[in-house]
CSV table of N, CA and C and ligand atoms in Angstrom, one decimal:
chain,number,residue,atom,x,y,z
E,1,MET,N,-3.8,16.2,-4.7
E,1,MET,CA,-5.3,16.0,-5.0
E,1,MET,C,-5.5,15.0,-6.2
E,2,TYR,N,-6.3,14.1,-6.0
E,2,TYR,CA,-6.6,13.1,-7.1
E,2,TYR,C,-7.4,13.8,-8.2
E,3,LYS,N,-7.0,13.6,-9.4
E,3,LYS,CA,-7.7,14.3,-10.6
E,3,LYS,C,-9.0,13.7,-10.9
E,4,SER,N,-9.2,12.4,-10.6
E,4,SER,CA,-10.5,11.7,-10.9
E,4,SER,C,-10.6,10.5,-10.0
E,5,SER,N,-11.8,9.9,-10.0
E,5,SER,CA,-12.0,8.7,-9.2
E,5,SER,C,-11.0,7.6,-9.6
E,6,ARG,N,-10.6,7.5,-10.8
E,6,ARG,CA,-9.7,6.4,-11.3
E,6,ARG,C,-8.3,6.7,-11.0
E,7,ASP,N,-8.0,8.0,-10.7
E,7,ASP,CA,-6.6,8.3,-10.4
E,7,ASP,C,-6.0,7.7,-9.2
E,8,THR,N,-4.9,7.0,-9.3
E,8,THR,CA,-4.3,6.3,-8.1
E,8,THR,C,-2.9,6.9,-7.8
E,9,GLY,N,-2.5,7.9,-8.6
E,9,GLY,CA,-1.2,8.4,-8.4
E,9,GLY,C,-0.2,7.7,-9.2
E,10,TYR,N,-0.5,6.4,-9.6
E,10,TYR,CA,0.4,5.6,-10.4
E,10,TYR,C,-0.1,5.7,-11.9
E,11,CYS,N,0.8,5.3,-12.8
E,11,CYS,CA,0.4,5.2,-14.2
E,11,CYS,C,-0.8,4.3,-14.3
E,12,PRO,N,-1.8,4.6,-15.0
E,12,PRO,CA,-3.1,3.8,-15.1
E,12,PRO,C,-2.8,2.4,-15.6
E,13,ALA,N,-1.8,2.2,-16.5
E,13,ALA,CA,-1.6,0.9,-17.1
E,13,ALA,C,-0.5,0.1,-16.4
E,14,ASP,N,0.0,0.7,-15.3
E,14,ASP,CA,1.2,0.0,-14.6
E,14,ASP,C,0.8,-0.8,-13.4
E,15,TYR,N,0.8,-2.1,-13.5
E,15,TYR,CA,0.5,-3.0,-12.5
E,15,TYR,C,1.7,-3.7,-11.8
E,16,HIS,N,2.9,-3.2,-12.2
E,16,HIS,CA,4.1,-3.9,-11.8
E,16,HIS,C,4.3,-4.0,-10.3
E,17,ARG,N,3.9,-3.0,-9.6
E,17,ARG,CA,4.1,-3.0,-8.1
E,17,ARG,C,3.5,-4.3,-7.5
E,18,PHE,N,2.4,-4.8,-8.0
E,18,PHE,CA,1.7,-5.9,-7.4
E,18,PHE,C,2.5,-7.2,-7.5
E,19,ASN,N,3.5,-7.3,-8.4
E,19,ASN,CA,4.3,-8.5,-8.6
E,19,ASN,C,5.0,-8.8,-7.3
E,20,SER,N,5.2,-7.8,-6.4
E,20,SER,CA,5.9,-8.1,-5.2
E,20,SER,C,5.1,-9.1,-4.3
E,21,LEU,N,3.8,-9.2,-4.6
E,21,LEU,CA,3.0,-10.2,-3.8
E,21,LEU,C,3.4,-11.6,-4.1
E,22,LYS,N,4.1,-11.8,-5.2
E,22,LYS,CA,4.5,-13.2,-5.6
E,22,LYS,C,5.5,-13.8,-4.6
E,23,HIS,N,6.1,-12.9,-3.7
E,23,HIS,CA,7.1,-13.4,-2.7
E,23,HIS,C,6.4,-14.1,-1.5
E,24,ILE,N,5.1,-14.0,-1.4
E,24,ILE,CA,4.4,-14.6,-0.3
E,24,ILE,C,3.2,-15.5,-0.7
E,25,THR,N,2.7,-16.3,0.2
E,25,THR,CA,1.5,-17.0,-0.1
E,25,THR,C,0.4,-16.5,0.8
E,26,PHE,N,-0.8,-16.5,0.2
E,26,PHE,CA,-1.9,-15.9,1.0
E,26,PHE,C,-3.2,-16.4,0.3
E,27,GLN,N,-4.3,-16.4,1.1
E,27,GLN,CA,-5.6,-16.6,0.5
E,27,GLN,C,-6.5,-15.4,0.7
E,28,THR,N,-6.3,-14.7,1.9
E,28,THR,CA,-7.2,-13.6,2.1
E,28,THR,C,-6.3,-12.3,2.1
E,29,ILE,N,-6.8,-11.2,1.6
E,29,ILE,CA,-6.0,-10.0,1.4
E,29,ILE,C,-6.8,-8.8,1.6
E,30,LEU,N,-6.3,-7.9,2.4
E,30,LEU,CA,-6.9,-6.6,2.6
E,30,LEU,C,-6.1,-5.5,1.8
E,31,ASP,N,-6.7,-4.8,0.9
E,31,ASP,CA,-6.1,-3.8,0.2
E,31,ASP,C,-6.4,-2.5,0.9
E,32,TYR,N,-5.5,-2.0,1.7
E,32,TYR,CA,-5.7,-0.9,2.6
E,32,TYR,C,-5.3,0.4,1.8
E,33,GLY,N,-6.3,1.2,1.4
E,33,GLY,CA,-6.0,2.3,0.6
E,33,GLY,C,-6.0,1.9,-0.9
E,34,SER,N,-7.1,1.2,-1.2
E,34,SER,CA,-7.2,0.5,-2.5
E,34,SER,C,-7.4,1.4,-3.7
E,35,GLY,N,-7.9,2.6,-3.5
E,35,GLY,CA,-8.2,3.4,-4.7
E,35,GLY,C,-9.3,2.7,-5.5
E,36,CYS,N,-9.2,2.7,-6.8
E,36,CYS,CA,-10.2,2.0,-7.6
E,36,CYS,C,-9.9,0.5,-7.8
E,37,CYS,N,-9.1,-0.1,-6.9
E,37,CYS,CA,-8.9,-1.5,-6.9
E,37,CYS,C,-8.1,-2.1,-8.1
E,38,MET,N,-7.0,-1.5,-8.5
E,38,MET,CA,-6.2,-2.1,-9.6
E,38,MET,C,-5.7,-3.4,-9.1
E,39,LEU,N,-5.4,-3.6,-7.8
E,39,LEU,CA,-4.9,-4.8,-7.3
E,39,LEU,C,-5.9,-6.0,-7.5
E,40,PHE,N,-7.2,-5.7,-7.4
E,40,PHE,CA,-8.2,-6.7,-7.7
E,40,PHE,C,-8.1,-7.2,-9.1
E,41,GLU,N,-7.9,-6.3,-10.0
E,41,GLU,CA,-7.7,-6.6,-11.5
E,41,GLU,C,-6.5,-7.5,-11.6
E,42,TRP,N,-5.4,-7.1,-11.0
E,42,TRP,CA,-4.2,-7.9,-11.1
E,42,TRP,C,-4.3,-9.3,-10.5
E,43,LEU,N,-5.0,-9.4,-9.4
E,43,LEU,CA,-5.2,-10.7,-8.8
E,43,LEU,C,-6.1,-11.6,-9.7
E,44,LYS,N,-7.1,-11.1,-10.3
E,44,LYS,CA,-8.0,-11.9,-11.1
E,44,LYS,C,-7.1,-12.5,-12.3
E,45,ARG,N,-6.2,-11.7,-12.8
E,45,ARG,CA,-5.4,-12.2,-13.9
E,45,ARG,C,-4.3,-13.1,-13.5
E,46,SER,N,-4.0,-13.1,-12.2
E,46,SER,CA,-2.8,-13.8,-11.7
E,46,SER,C,-3.0,-15.4,-11.6
E,47,GLY,N,-4.3,-15.7,-11.6
E,47,GLY,CA,-4.6,-17.2,-11.5
E,47,GLY,C,-4.5,-17.6,-10.0
E,48,LEU,N,-4.3,-16.7,-9.1
E,48,LEU,CA,-4.2,-17.1,-7.7
E,48,LEU,C,-5.6,-17.3,-7.1
E,49,LYS,N,-5.7,-18.1,-6.1
E,49,LYS,CA,-7.0,-18.3,-5.4
E,49,LYS,C,-7.0,-17.2,-4.2
E,50,PHE,N,-8.0,-16.4,-4.1
E,50,PHE,CA,-7.9,-15.3,-3.1
E,50,PHE,C,-9.3,-14.8,-2.7
E,51,GLU,N,-9.3,-14.3,-1.6
E,51,GLU,CA,-10.5,-13.5,-1.1
E,51,GLU,C,-10.0,-12.1,-0.9
E,52,TYR,N,-10.6,-11.2,-1.6
E,52,TYR,CA,-10.1,-9.8,-1.6
E,52,TYR,C,-11.1,-8.8,-1.0
E,53,VAL,N,-10.6,-7.9,-0.1
E,53,VAL,CA,-11.4,-6.9,0.5
E,53,VAL,C,-10.7,-5.5,0.2
E,54,ALA,N,-11.4,-4.6,-0.3
E,54,ALA,CA,-10.9,-3.2,-0.5
E,54,ALA,C,-11.4,-2.2,0.5
E,55,TYR,N,-10.4,-1.5,1.0
E,55,TYR,CA,-10.8,-0.4,2.0
E,55,TYR,C,-10.1,0.9,1.5
E,56,ASP,N,-10.9,2.0,1.5
E,56,ASP,CA,-10.4,3.3,1.1
E,56,ASP,C,-11.4,4.3,1.7
E,57,ARG,N,-10.9,5.6,1.9
E,57,ARG,CA,-11.8,6.6,2.3
E,57,ARG,C,-12.4,7.4,1.2
E,58,ARG,N,-12.0,7.1,-0.1
E,58,ARG,CA,-12.5,7.8,-1.3
E,58,ARG,C,-13.7,6.9,-1.8
E,59,GLU,N,-14.9,7.3,-1.4
E,59,GLU,CA,-16.1,6.6,-1.9
E,59,GLU,C,-16.2,6.6,-3.4
E,60,ASP,N,-15.8,7.7,-4.0
E,60,ASP,CA,-15.9,7.8,-5.5
E,60,ASP,C,-15.0,6.7,-6.2
E,61,ALA,N,-13.8,6.5,-5.6
E,61,ALA,CA,-12.9,5.5,-6.2
E,61,ALA,C,-13.5,4.1,-6.0
E,62,LEU,N,-14.0,3.8,-4.8
E,62,LEU,CA,-14.5,2.5,-4.5
E,62,LEU,C,-15.8,2.2,-5.4
E,63,SER,N,-16.5,3.2,-5.7
E,63,SER,CA,-17.7,3.0,-6.5
E,63,SER,C,-17.4,2.4,-7.9
E,64,LEU,N,-16.1,2.5,-8.3
E,64,LEU,CA,-15.7,1.9,-9.6
E,64,LEU,C,-15.5,0.4,-9.6
E,65,CYS,N,-15.4,-0.1,-8.4
E,65,CYS,CA,-15.0,-1.5,-8.2
E,65,CYS,C,-16.1,-2.5,-8.2
E,66,GLU,N,-15.8,-3.7,-8.7
E,66,GLU,CA,-16.9,-4.7,-8.7
E,66,GLU,C,-16.6,-5.8,-7.6
E,67,CYS,N,-15.8,-5.4,-6.6
E,67,CYS,CA,-15.4,-6.3,-5.5
E,67,CYS,C,-16.0,-5.8,-4.2
E,68,PRO,N,-15.9,-6.5,-3.1
E,68,PRO,CA,-16.4,-6.0,-1.8
E,68,PRO,C,-15.5,-4.8,-1.4
E,69,THR,N,-16.2,-3.7,-1.1
E,69,THR,CA,-15.5,-2.4,-0.8
E,69,THR,C,-16.0,-1.9,0.5
E,70,TYR,N,-15.1,-1.2,1.3
E,70,TYR,CA,-15.5,-0.7,2.6
E,70,TYR,C,-14.9,0.7,2.8
E,71,THR,N,-15.6,1.5,3.5
E,71,THR,CA,-15.0,2.8,4.0
E,71,THR,C,-14.7,2.6,5.5
E,72,ASN,N,-15.2,1.5,6.1
E,72,ASN,CA,-14.8,1.1,7.5
E,72,ASN,C,-14.3,-0.4,7.4
E,73,ILE,N,-13.2,-0.7,7.9
E,73,ILE,CA,-12.7,-2.0,7.7
E,73,ILE,C,-13.5,-3.0,8.5
E,74,PRO,N,-13.9,-4.1,7.9
E,74,PRO,CA,-14.6,-5.2,8.6
E,74,PRO,C,-13.7,-5.8,9.7
E,75,ASN,N,-14.4,-6.2,10.8
E,75,ASN,CA,-13.6,-6.6,12.0
E,75,ASN,C,-13.2,-8.1,11.7
E,76,MET,N,-12.1,-8.3,11.0
E,76,MET,CA,-11.6,-9.6,10.7
E,76,MET,C,-10.1,-9.6,10.4
E,77,LEU,N,-9.5,-10.7,10.4
E,77,LEU,CA,-8.0,-10.8,10.1
E,77,LEU,C,-7.8,-11.3,8.7
E,78,PHE,N,-6.7,-10.9,8.1
E,78,PHE,CA,-6.4,-11.3,6.7
E,78,PHE,C,-5.0,-11.9,6.7
E,79,ASP,N,-4.7,-12.8,5.8
E,79,ASP,CA,-3.3,-13.3,5.6
E,79,ASP,C,-2.3,-12.2,5.3
E,80,VAL,N,-2.7,-11.3,4.5
E,80,VAL,CA,-1.8,-10.2,4.2
E,80,VAL,C,-2.7,-8.9,4.1
E,81,VAL,N,-2.1,-7.8,4.6
E,81,VAL,CA,-2.6,-6.5,4.5
E,81,VAL,C,-1.6,-5.7,3.6
E,82,CYS,N,-2.0,-5.1,2.6
E,82,CYS,CA,-1.1,-4.3,1.8
E,82,CYS,C,-1.4,-2.9,1.6
E,83,LEU,N,-0.4,-2.1,1.7
E,83,LEU,CA,-0.6,-0.6,1.5
E,83,LEU,C,0.4,-0.2,0.3
E,84,PHE,N,-0.2,-0.1,-0.8
E,84,PHE,CA,0.6,0.4,-2.0
E,84,PHE,C,0.3,1.9,-2.1
E,85,GLY,N,1.3,2.6,-1.7
E,85,GLY,CA,1.2,4.1,-1.7
E,85,GLY,C,0.0,4.7,-0.9
E,86,THR,N,-0.3,4.1,0.2
E,86,THR,CA,-1.4,4.5,1.0
E,86,THR,C,-1.2,5.8,1.8
E,87,TYR,N,-1.0,6.9,1.1
E,87,TYR,CA,-0.9,8.2,1.7
E,87,TYR,C,-1.5,9.2,0.8
E,88,ASP,N,-1.7,10.4,1.3
E,88,ASP,CA,-2.2,11.5,0.5
E,88,ASP,C,-1.1,12.4,0.0
E,89,HIS,N,-1.4,13.3,-0.9
E,89,HIS,CA,-0.4,14.3,-1.3
E,89,HIS,C,0.1,15.1,-0.2
E,90,VAL,N,1.3,15.6,-0.2
E,90,VAL,CA,1.9,16.3,0.9
E,90,VAL,C,1.2,17.6,1.1
E,91,LYS,N,0.9,18.3,0.1
E,91,LYS,CA,0.3,19.7,0.2
E,91,LYS,C,1.1,20.6,1.2
E,92,SER,N,0.3,21.2,2.1
E,92,SER,CA,1.0,22.1,3.0
E,92,SER,C,1.4,21.5,4.4
E,93,THR,N,1.2,20.2,4.5
E,93,THR,CA,1.5,19.5,5.7
E,93,THR,C,3.0,19.4,5.9
E,94,PRO,N,3.6,19.8,7.1
E,94,PRO,CA,5.0,19.6,7.3
E,94,PRO,C,5.4,18.2,7.1
E,95,ILE,N,6.5,18.0,6.5
E,95,ILE,CA,6.9,16.6,6.0
E,95,ILE,C,7.0,15.6,7.2
E,96,GLU,N,7.5,16.1,8.3
E,96,GLU,CA,7.6,15.1,9.4
E,96,GLU,C,6.3,14.7,9.9
E,97,GLU,N,5.3,15.6,9.9
E,97,GLU,CA,3.9,15.3,10.3
E,97,GLU,C,3.3,14.3,9.3
E,98,TRP,N,3.5,14.6,8.0
E,98,TRP,CA,3.0,13.7,6.9
E,98,TRP,C,3.6,12.3,7.1
E,99,LYS,N,4.9,12.2,7.4
E,99,LYS,CA,5.5,10.9,7.6
E,99,LYS,C,5.0,10.2,8.8
E,100,ASN,N,4.7,10.9,9.8
E,100,ASN,CA,4.2,10.3,11.1
E,100,ASN,C,2.8,9.8,10.8
E,101,THR,N,2.0,10.5,10.0
E,101,THR,CA,0.7,10.0,9.7
E,101,THR,C,0.7,8.7,9.0
E,102,TYR,N,1.7,8.6,8.1
E,102,TYR,CA,1.9,7.3,7.4
E,102,TYR,C,2.3,6.2,8.3
E,103,LEU,N,3.2,6.5,9.2
E,103,LEU,CA,3.6,5.5,10.2
E,103,LEU,C,2.3,5.0,11.0
E,104,GLU,N,1.5,6.0,11.4
E,104,GLU,CA,0.3,5.6,12.2
E,104,GLU,C,-0.7,4.8,11.3
E,105,THR,N,-0.8,5.1,10.0
E,105,THR,CA,-1.6,4.3,9.1
E,105,THR,C,-1.1,2.9,9.1
E,106,ILE,N,0.2,2.7,9.0
E,106,ILE,CA,0.7,1.3,8.9
E,106,ILE,C,0.4,0.6,10.2
E,107,ARG,N,0.6,1.4,11.3
E,107,ARG,CA,0.3,0.8,12.7
E,107,ARG,C,-1.1,0.2,12.7
E,108,GLN,N,-2.1,1.0,12.2
E,108,GLN,CA,-3.4,0.6,12.2
E,108,GLN,C,-3.7,-0.6,11.3
E,109,ALA,N,-3.1,-0.5,10.1
E,109,ALA,CA,-3.3,-1.6,9.2
E,109,ALA,C,-2.8,-2.9,9.7
E,110,LYS,N,-1.7,-2.9,10.5
E,110,LYS,CA,-1.1,-4.1,11.0
E,110,LYS,C,-2.1,-4.9,11.9
E,111,GLU,N,-3.0,-4.2,12.5
E,111,GLU,CA,-4.0,-4.8,13.4
E,111,GLU,C,-4.9,-5.8,12.7
E,112,TYR,N,-4.9,-5.7,11.4
E,112,TYR,CA,-5.8,-6.5,10.6
E,112,TYR,C,-5.1,-7.7,9.9
E,113,SER,N,-3.8,-7.8,10.2
E,113,SER,CA,-3.1,-8.9,9.6
E,113,SER,C,-2.8,-10.0,10.5
E,114,ARG,N,-2.9,-11.3,10.1
E,114,ARG,CA,-2.5,-12.4,10.9
E,114,ARG,C,-1.1,-12.9,10.5
E,115,LYS,N,-0.6,-12.4,9.4
E,115,LYS,CA,0.7,-12.9,9.0
E,115,LYS,C,1.6,-11.9,8.3
E,116,HIS,N,1.2,-11.4,7.2
E,116,HIS,CA,2.1,-10.5,6.4
E,116,HIS,C,1.6,-9.1,6.3
E,117,LEU,N,2.5,-8.2,6.1
E,117,LEU,CA,2.1,-6.8,5.9
E,117,LEU,C,3.1,-6.2,4.8
E,118,ILE,N,2.6,-5.6,3.8
E,118,ILE,CA,3.4,-5.0,2.7
E,118,ILE,C,3.1,-3.5,2.6
E,119,PHE,N,4.1,-2.7,2.6
E,119,PHE,CA,3.9,-1.3,2.4
E,119,PHE,C,5.0,-0.7,1.5
E,120,THR,N,4.8,0.4,1.0
E,120,THR,CA,5.7,1.0,0.0
E,120,THR,C,6.1,2.4,0.5
E,121,GLY,N,7.2,2.9,0.0
E,121,GLY,CA,7.6,4.3,0.2
E,121,GLY,C,8.4,4.8,-1.0
E,122,ILE,N,8.1,6.0,-1.5
E,122,ILE,CA,8.8,6.5,-2.6
E,122,ILE,C,10.3,6.8,-2.3
E,123,LYS,N,11.2,6.3,-3.1
E,123,LYS,CA,12.6,6.4,-2.8
E,123,LYS,C,13.0,7.9,-2.8
E,124,ASP,N,13.9,8.2,-1.9
E,124,ASP,CA,14.4,9.6,-1.8
E,124,ASP,C,15.4,9.9,-3.0
E,125,THR,N,15.7,8.9,-3.7
E,125,THR,CA,16.6,9.1,-4.9
E,125,THR,C,15.8,9.5,-6.1
E,126,ILE,N,14.4,9.6,-6.0
E,126,ILE,CA,13.6,10.0,-7.1
E,126,ILE,C,13.3,11.5,-7.0
E,127,PRO,N,14.0,12.4,-7.7
E,127,PRO,CA,13.8,13.8,-7.4
E,127,PRO,C,12.5,14.5,-7.9
E,128,TRP,N,11.9,13.9,-8.8
E,128,TRP,CA,10.8,14.6,-9.5
E,128,TRP,C,9.4,14.3,-8.8
E,129,TYR,N,9.3,13.5,-7.8
E,129,TYR,CA,8.0,13.2,-7.1
E,129,TYR,C,7.8,14.2,-6.0
E,130,THR,N,7.4,15.4,-6.4
E,130,THR,CA,7.4,16.5,-5.5
E,130,THR,C,6.0,16.5,-4.7
E,131,ASP,N,5.0,15.9,-5.3
E,131,ASP,CA,3.7,15.9,-4.6
E,131,ASP,C,3.6,15.0,-3.4
E,132,TRP,N,4.5,14.0,-3.3
E,132,TRP,CA,4.5,13.0,-2.3
E,132,TRP,C,5.8,13.0,-1.5
E,133,GLY,N,5.7,12.5,-0.3
E,133,GLY,CA,6.8,12.4,0.6
E,133,GLY,C,7.7,11.3,0.1
E,134,ARG,N,9.0,11.5,0.3
E,134,ARG,CA,10.0,10.5,-0.1
E,134,ARG,C,10.8,10.0,1.1
E,135,PHE,N,11.2,8.8,1.0
E,135,PHE,CA,11.9,8.2,2.2
E,135,PHE,C,13.2,7.6,1.9
E,136,SER,N,14.1,7.7,2.9
E,136,SER,CA,15.3,6.9,2.7
E,136,SER,C,15.0,5.4,3.2
E,137,LYS,N,15.8,4.5,2.7
E,137,LYS,CA,15.6,3.1,3.1
E,137,LYS,C,15.6,3.0,4.6
E,138,GLN,N,16.6,3.7,5.2
E,138,GLN,CA,16.7,3.7,6.7
E,138,GLN,C,15.5,4.2,7.4
E,139,GLU,N,14.8,5.2,6.9
E,139,GLU,CA,13.6,5.7,7.6
E,139,GLU,C,12.5,4.6,7.6
E,140,LEU,N,12.4,3.9,6.5
E,140,LEU,CA,11.4,2.8,6.4
E,140,LEU,C,11.8,1.6,7.3
E,141,ILE,N,13.1,1.3,7.4
E,141,ILE,CA,13.5,0.3,8.3
E,141,ILE,C,13.2,0.7,9.7
E,142,SER,N,13.3,2.0,10.0
E,142,SER,CA,13.0,2.5,11.4
E,142,SER,C,11.5,2.3,11.6
E,143,PHE,N,10.7,2.5,10.6
E,143,PHE,CA,9.2,2.3,10.8
E,143,PHE,C,9.0,0.8,11.3
E,144,CYS,N,9.7,-0.1,10.6
E,144,CYS,CA,9.5,-1.5,10.9
E,144,CYS,C,9.9,-1.8,12.4
E,145,GLU,N,11.0,-1.2,12.8
E,145,GLU,CA,11.5,-1.4,14.1
E,145,GLU,C,10.5,-0.8,15.1
E,146,GLN,N,9.9,0.4,14.8
E,146,GLN,CA,9.0,1.0,15.8
E,146,GLN,C,7.7,0.2,15.8
E,147,LEU,N,7.3,-0.5,14.7
E,147,LEU,CA,6.1,-1.3,14.7
E,147,LEU,C,6.3,-2.7,15.0
E,148,ASN,N,7.5,-3.1,15.3
E,148,ASN,CA,7.8,-4.5,15.6
E,148,ASN,C,7.5,-5.4,14.4
E,149,LEU,N,7.8,-5.0,13.2
E,149,LEU,CA,7.6,-5.8,12.0
E,149,LEU,C,8.9,-6.5,11.6
E,150,LYS,N,8.8,-7.7,11.3
E,150,LYS,CA,10.0,-8.4,10.8
E,150,LYS,C,10.1,-8.3,9.3
E,151,ILE,N,11.2,-7.7,8.9
E,151,ILE,CA,11.4,-7.5,7.4
E,151,ILE,C,11.8,-8.8,6.8
E,152,LEU,N,11.0,-9.3,5.8
E,152,LEU,CA,11.4,-10.5,5.1
E,152,LEU,C,12.2,-10.1,3.8
E,153,MET,N,11.8,-9.0,3.3
E,153,MET,CA,12.5,-8.6,2.0
E,153,MET,C,12.2,-7.1,1.8
E,154,ILE,N,13.2,-6.4,1.2
E,154,ILE,CA,13.0,-5.0,0.7
E,154,ILE,C,13.2,-5.1,-0.8
E,155,ASP,N,12.0,-5.0,-1.5
E,155,ASP,CA,12.0,-5.2,-2.9
E,155,ASP,C,12.3,-3.8,-3.5
E,156,GLU,N,13.4,-3.7,-4.2
E,156,GLU,CA,13.8,-2.4,-4.8
E,156,GLU,C,13.7,-2.4,-6.3
E,157,GLU,N,13.3,-3.5,-6.8
E,157,GLU,CA,13.4,-3.7,-8.3
E,157,GLU,C,12.0,-3.6,-8.9
E,158,THR,N,11.0,-4.2,-8.3
E,158,THR,CA,9.7,-4.4,-8.9
E,158,THR,C,9.1,-3.1,-9.3
E,159,GLU,N,9.1,-2.1,-8.5
E,159,GLU,CA,8.6,-0.8,-8.8
E,159,GLU,C,9.8,0.2,-8.7
E,160,PRO,N,10.4,0.6,-9.8
E,160,PRO,CA,11.7,1.4,-9.7
E,160,PRO,C,11.6,2.6,-8.8
E,161,THR,N,10.4,3.2,-8.7
E,161,THR,CA,10.4,4.5,-7.9
E,161,THR,C,10.2,4.2,-6.4
E,162,GLU,N,9.9,3.0,-6.0
E,162,GLU,CA,9.5,2.7,-4.6
E,162,GLU,C,10.3,1.6,-4.0
E,163,TYR,N,10.5,1.7,-2.6
E,163,TYR,CA,10.9,0.6,-1.8
E,163,TYR,C,9.6,-0.2,-1.5
E,164,ILE,N,9.6,-1.5,-1.6
E,164,ILE,CA,8.4,-2.3,-1.2
E,164,ILE,C,8.9,-3.2,-0.1
E,165,PHE,N,8.3,-2.9,1.1
E,165,PHE,CA,8.7,-3.7,2.3
E,165,PHE,C,7.7,-4.9,2.4
E,166,ILE,N,8.3,-6.1,2.5
E,166,ILE,CA,7.5,-7.3,2.7
E,166,ILE,C,7.8,-7.7,4.1
E,167,CYS,N,6.9,-7.7,5.0
E,167,CYS,CA,7.1,-8.0,6.4
E,167,CYS,C,6.2,-9.1,7.0
E,168,GLU,N,6.7,-9.6,8.1
E,168,GLU,CA,5.9,-10.6,8.8
E,168,GLU,C,5.5,-9.9,10.2
E,169,ILE,N,4.3,-10.2,10.6
E,169,ILE,CA,3.8,-9.6,11.8
E,169,ILE,C,4.5,-10.2,13.1
F,1,SAM,C1,-1.6,6.6,-4.2
F,1,SAM,S1,-3.3,5.9,-4.0
F,1,SAM,C2,-2.9,4.2,-4.4
F,1,SAM,C3,-4.1,3.3,-4.6
F,1,SAM,C4,-3.8,1.8,-4.7
F,1,SAM,N1,-3.3,1.3,-3.5
F,1,SAM,C5,-3.0,1.5,-5.9
F,1,SAM,O1,-1.9,0.9,-5.7
F,1,SAM,O2,-3.5,1.7,-7.0
F,1,SAM,C6,-3.5,5.9,-2.3
F,1,SAM,C7,-4.9,5.6,-1.8
F,1,SAM,O3,-4.8,5.5,-0.4
F,1,SAM,C8,-6.0,6.1,0.2
F,1,SAM,N2,-5.6,6.4,1.6
F,1,SAM,C9,-4.6,7.1,2.1
F,1,SAM,N3,-4.6,7.1,3.4
F,1,SAM,C10,-5.7,6.4,3.8
F,1,SAM,C11,-6.2,6.0,5.1
F,1,SAM,N4,-5.6,6.4,6.2
F,1,SAM,N5,-7.3,5.2,5.1
F,1,SAM,C12,-7.9,4.8,3.9
F,1,SAM,N6,-7.4,5.1,2.7
F,1,SAM,C13,-6.3,5.9,2.6
F,1,SAM,C14,-6.2,7.3,-0.7
F,1,SAM,O4,-7.6,7.7,-0.5
F,1,SAM,C15,-5.9,6.7,-2.1
F,1,SAM,O5,-7.0,6.2,-2.7
């Protein structure tokens, strides 16, 4: 459960995960599961030219943002769709069901991309992240195979706790 509207599950001052976007070029970006739009802040500082759209189902988190926000995704395509930790806490959901929900979320997100898709998964080597599901690299590779995503890069360095998959549609 999120403790506040500003809570993203990540450390509030930690923007490192977004550096993975430097591996691709884009002008339009859908932040799928944006929370309070830390990515928008990072993009503004990056000096990149971009058009940013935030989507989340937490209206309270979106209300903190000064960018275009949606609880229903606009019917358009984006150069890149990114899902940074776009899942909920595991709670009492059986882990396989929770993982399958994430797979289906990525499947839906893919429909909005014309070129790239980025998603993350907490590494199974991180033992203390008990509120969230953790993945082996192979499980996430299998997600890509099932969704017909071409893996351009598996970034294991930018965010030490997560695998960041950079894919082409
Ligand atoms: C761990 S937070 C990360 C927020 C943001 N991506 C970041 O990196 O700061 C995950 C966010 O994804 C949202 N989320 C999870 N599943 C979603 C779904 N199927 N549709 C829309 N939002 C979703 C949650 O509401 C939450 O705000």
